[in-house]
């Protein structure tokens, strides 16, 4: 597969205003988008440094993956996202190498990207998202 770079770092939080104040007002990073990803039960606030993004993840429901993550591990870095040239090629290669993905095919994540998550047990400890950007 062809990896194009680090797309974003996902941070699980439960204090949206504190996040906004810090990333936008203190660091001066512009919020580039905010949307709900119903599939994952999250609201994503994306702050774009111009060279890599920070994705603040807020849970919409008490039983969403992000809510569970915060309950078990506290707020903090939730996943790393790498952009790939072609997600279908990437998924095929992962399957051929018996890499443990969450779900068998891509779903649509924030910004309309095609995404798949790789289980931390296969990556050395971090939840890894692969994303193919929209044209
Ligand atoms: Co992400």
PDB file of C-alpha atoms in Angstrom, residues 12-124:
ATOM      1  CA  UNK A  12     -10.958  11.773  22.891  1.00  0.00           C
ATOM      2  CA  UNK A  13     -12.362  14.561  25.014  1.00  0.00           C
ATOM      3  CA  UNK A  14     -15.512  15.429  26.898  1.00  0.00           C
ATOM      4  CA  UNK A  15     -15.005  19.153  27.272  1.00  0.00           C
ATOM      5  CA  UNK A  16     -15.663  20.806  23.948  1.00  0.00           C
ATOM      6  CA  UNK A  17     -15.310  24.383  25.129  1.00  0.00           C
ATOM      7  CA  UNK A  18     -12.018  23.769  26.855  1.00  0.00           C
ATOM      8  CA  UNK A  19     -10.763  22.104  23.687  1.00  0.00           C
ATOM      9  CA  UNK A  20     -11.948  24.966  21.545  1.00  0.00           C
ATOM     10  CA  UNK A  21     -10.403  27.549  23.803  1.00  0.00           C
ATOM     11  CA  UNK A  22      -7.027  25.841  23.853  1.00  0.00           C
ATOM     12  CA  UNK A  23      -6.633  24.788  20.222  1.00  0.00           C
ATOM     13  CA  UNK A  24      -8.286  27.832  18.655  1.00  0.00           C
ATOM     14  CA  UNK A  25      -7.666  30.705  21.029  1.00  0.00           C
ATOM     15  CA  UNK A  26      -4.404  29.793  22.710  1.00  0.00           C
ATOM     16  CA  UNK A  27      -2.623  27.962  19.870  1.00  0.00           C
ATOM     17  CA  UNK A  28      -4.361  29.925  17.142  1.00  0.00           C
ATOM     18  CA  UNK A  29      -5.196  26.892  15.009  1.00  0.00           C
ATOM     19  CA  UNK A  30      -8.289  27.422  12.912  1.00  0.00           C
ATOM     20  CA  UNK A  31     -11.156  24.965  13.233  1.00  0.00           C
ATOM     21  CA  UNK A  32     -11.572  23.690   9.689  1.00  0.00           C
ATOM     22  CA  UNK A  33     -14.714  21.639  10.195  1.00  0.00           C
ATOM     23  CA  UNK A  34     -17.147  20.242  12.669  1.00  0.00           C
ATOM     24  CA  UNK A  35     -19.443  17.356  11.919  1.00  0.00           C
ATOM     25  CA  UNK A  36     -21.264  14.387  13.323  1.00  0.00           C
ATOM     26  CA  UNK A  37     -20.188  10.910  12.276  1.00  0.00           C
ATOM     27  CA  UNK A  38     -23.270   8.882  13.060  1.00  0.00           C
ATOM     28  CA  UNK A  39     -21.564   5.541  12.349  1.00  0.00           C
ATOM     29  CA  UNK A  40     -19.157   6.146  15.207  1.00  0.00           C
ATOM     30  CA  UNK A  41     -21.500   8.111  17.478  1.00  0.00           C
ATOM     31  CA  UNK A  42     -19.152  11.083  17.579  1.00  0.00           C
ATOM     32  CA  UNK A  43     -18.928  14.769  16.912  1.00  0.00           C
ATOM     33  CA  UNK A  44     -15.575  15.685  15.372  1.00  0.00           C
ATOM     34  CA  UNK A  45     -14.044  19.125  15.626  1.00  0.00           C
ATOM     35  CA  UNK A  46     -11.106  19.346  13.272  1.00  0.00           C
ATOM     36  CA  UNK A  47      -8.309  21.826  13.829  1.00  0.00           C
ATOM     37  CA  UNK A  48      -5.981  22.160  10.860  1.00  0.00           C
ATOM     38  CA  UNK A  49      -2.405  23.264  11.500  1.00  0.00           C
ATOM     39  CA  UNK A  50      -1.846  23.444   7.748  1.00  0.00           C
ATOM     40  CA  UNK A  51       0.507  20.504   8.062  1.00  0.00           C
ATOM     41  CA  UNK A  52      -1.447  17.832   9.908  1.00  0.00           C
ATOM     42  CA  UNK A  53      -4.721  18.006  11.788  1.00  0.00           C
ATOM     43  CA  UNK A  54      -5.988  17.442  15.287  1.00  0.00           C
ATOM     44  CA  UNK A  55      -9.397  15.778  15.489  1.00  0.00           C
ATOM     45  CA  UNK A  56     -11.217  16.339  18.789  1.00  0.00           C
ATOM     46  CA  UNK A  57     -13.684  13.504  19.339  1.00  0.00           C
ATOM     47  CA  UNK A  58     -16.770  14.047  21.465  1.00  0.00           C
ATOM     48  CA  UNK A  59     -19.178  11.286  22.227  1.00  0.00           C
ATOM     49  CA  UNK A  60     -22.814  11.694  21.247  1.00  0.00           C
ATOM     50  CA  UNK A  61     -24.012   8.728  23.302  1.00  0.00           C
ATOM     51  CA  UNK A  62     -23.066   7.198  26.626  1.00  0.00           C
ATOM     52  CA  UNK A  63     -22.322   3.842  24.963  1.00  0.00           C
ATOM     53  CA  UNK A  64     -20.338   5.012  21.933  1.00  0.00           C
ATOM     54  CA  UNK A  65     -16.763   3.791  21.386  1.00  0.00           C
ATOM     55  CA  UNK A  66     -15.414   7.194  22.476  1.00  0.00           C
ATOM     56  CA  UNK A  67     -17.493   7.198  25.672  1.00  0.00           C
ATOM     57  CA  UNK A  68     -16.197   3.714  26.455  1.00  0.00           C
ATOM     58  CA  UNK A  69     -12.635   4.752  25.700  1.00  0.00           C
ATOM     59  CA  UNK A  70     -12.853   7.718  28.092  1.00  0.00           C
ATOM     60  CA  UNK A  71     -14.471   5.562  30.753  1.00  0.00           C
ATOM     61  CA  UNK A  72     -11.736   2.930  30.527  1.00  0.00           C
ATOM     62  CA  UNK A  73      -8.655   4.978  29.763  1.00  0.00           C
ATOM     63  CA  UNK A  74      -9.506   8.608  30.320  1.00  0.00           C
ATOM     64  CA  UNK A  75      -9.320  11.492  27.881  1.00  0.00           C
ATOM     65  CA  UNK A  76      -6.357  11.648  25.555  1.00  0.00           C
ATOM     66  CA  UNK A  77      -4.889  10.402  22.307  1.00  0.00           C
ATOM     67  CA  UNK A  78      -7.338   7.930  20.839  1.00  0.00           C
ATOM     68  CA  UNK A  79      -5.944   7.146  17.395  1.00  0.00           C
ATOM     69  CA  UNK A  80      -3.465   8.090  14.735  1.00  0.00           C
ATOM     70  CA  UNK A  81      -4.603   8.451  11.131  1.00  0.00           C
ATOM     71  CA  UNK A  82      -2.440   7.899   8.077  1.00  0.00           C
ATOM     72  CA  UNK A  83      -3.616   8.824   4.622  1.00  0.00           C
ATOM     73  CA  UNK A  84      -3.347   6.176   1.940  1.00  0.00           C
ATOM     74  CA  UNK A  85      -3.504   6.475  -1.808  1.00  0.00           C
ATOM     75  CA  UNK A  86      -6.072   3.702  -2.251  1.00  0.00           C
ATOM     76  CA  UNK A  87      -8.002   2.257   0.670  1.00  0.00           C
ATOM     77  CA  UNK A  88      -9.245  -0.826  -1.145  1.00  0.00           C
ATOM     78  CA  UNK A  89      -5.671  -1.843  -2.012  1.00  0.00           C
ATOM     79  CA  UNK A  90      -4.673  -1.162   1.585  1.00  0.00           C
ATOM     80  CA  UNK A  91      -7.500  -3.311   2.998  1.00  0.00           C
ATOM     81  CA  UNK A  92      -6.657  -6.170   0.624  1.00  0.00           C
ATOM     82  CA  UNK A  93      -3.047  -6.069   1.745  1.00  0.00           C
ATOM     83  CA  UNK A  94      -4.048  -5.997   5.419  1.00  0.00           C
ATOM     84  CA  UNK A  95      -6.266  -9.055   4.916  1.00  0.00           C
ATOM     85  CA  UNK A  96      -3.519 -10.927   3.073  1.00  0.00           C
ATOM     86  CA  UNK A  97      -1.262 -10.319   6.065  1.00  0.00           C
ATOM     87  CA  UNK A  98      -3.914 -11.307   8.647  1.00  0.00           C
ATOM     88  CA  UNK A  99      -3.972  -7.845  10.167  1.00  0.00           C
ATOM     89  CA  UNK A 100      -6.896  -7.342  12.533  1.00  0.00           C
ATOM     90  CA  UNK A 101      -9.173  -4.562  11.264  1.00  0.00           C
ATOM     91  CA  UNK A 102     -12.349  -3.234  12.853  1.00  0.00           C
ATOM     92  CA  UNK A 103     -14.943  -4.241  10.295  1.00  0.00           C
ATOM     93  CA  UNK A 104     -14.123  -5.819   6.963  1.00  0.00           C
ATOM     94  CA  UNK A 105     -14.512  -2.860   4.688  1.00  0.00           C
ATOM     95  CA  UNK A 106     -14.158   0.904   4.780  1.00  0.00           C
ATOM     96  CA  UNK A 107     -16.784   3.248   6.163  1.00  0.00           C
ATOM     97  CA  UNK A 108     -17.171   6.976   5.630  1.00  0.00           C
ATOM     98  CA  UNK A 109     -15.495   9.062   8.322  1.00  0.00           C
ATOM     99  CA  UNK A 110     -15.201  12.778   8.945  1.00  0.00           C
ATOM    100  CA  UNK A 111     -14.746  14.965   5.845  1.00  0.00           C
ATOM    101  CA  UNK A 112     -16.210  12.182   3.695  1.00  0.00           C
ATOM    102  CA  UNK A 113     -12.984  10.181   3.776  1.00  0.00           C
ATOM    103  CA  UNK A 114     -13.080   6.416   3.272  1.00  0.00           C
ATOM    104  CA  UNK A 115     -11.651   4.973   6.472  1.00  0.00           C
ATOM    105  CA  UNK A 116     -10.838   1.720   8.231  1.00  0.00           C
ATOM    106  CA  UNK A 117      -9.412   1.172  11.700  1.00  0.00           C
ATOM    107  CA  UNK A 118      -6.684  -1.336  12.544  1.00  0.00           C
ATOM    108  CA  UNK A 119      -6.777  -2.921  15.972  1.00  0.00           C
ATOM    109  CA  UNK A 120      -4.017  -1.832  18.393  1.00  0.00           C
ATOM    110  CA  UNK A 121      -3.010  -5.479  18.837  1.00  0.00           C
ATOM    111  CA  UNK A 122      -1.686  -5.425  15.262  1.00  0.00           C
ATOM    112  CA  UNK A 123       0.107  -2.088  15.357  1.00  0.00           C
ATOM    113  CA  UNK A 124       2.220  -2.182  18.475  1.00  0.00           C
TER     114      UNK A 124
END
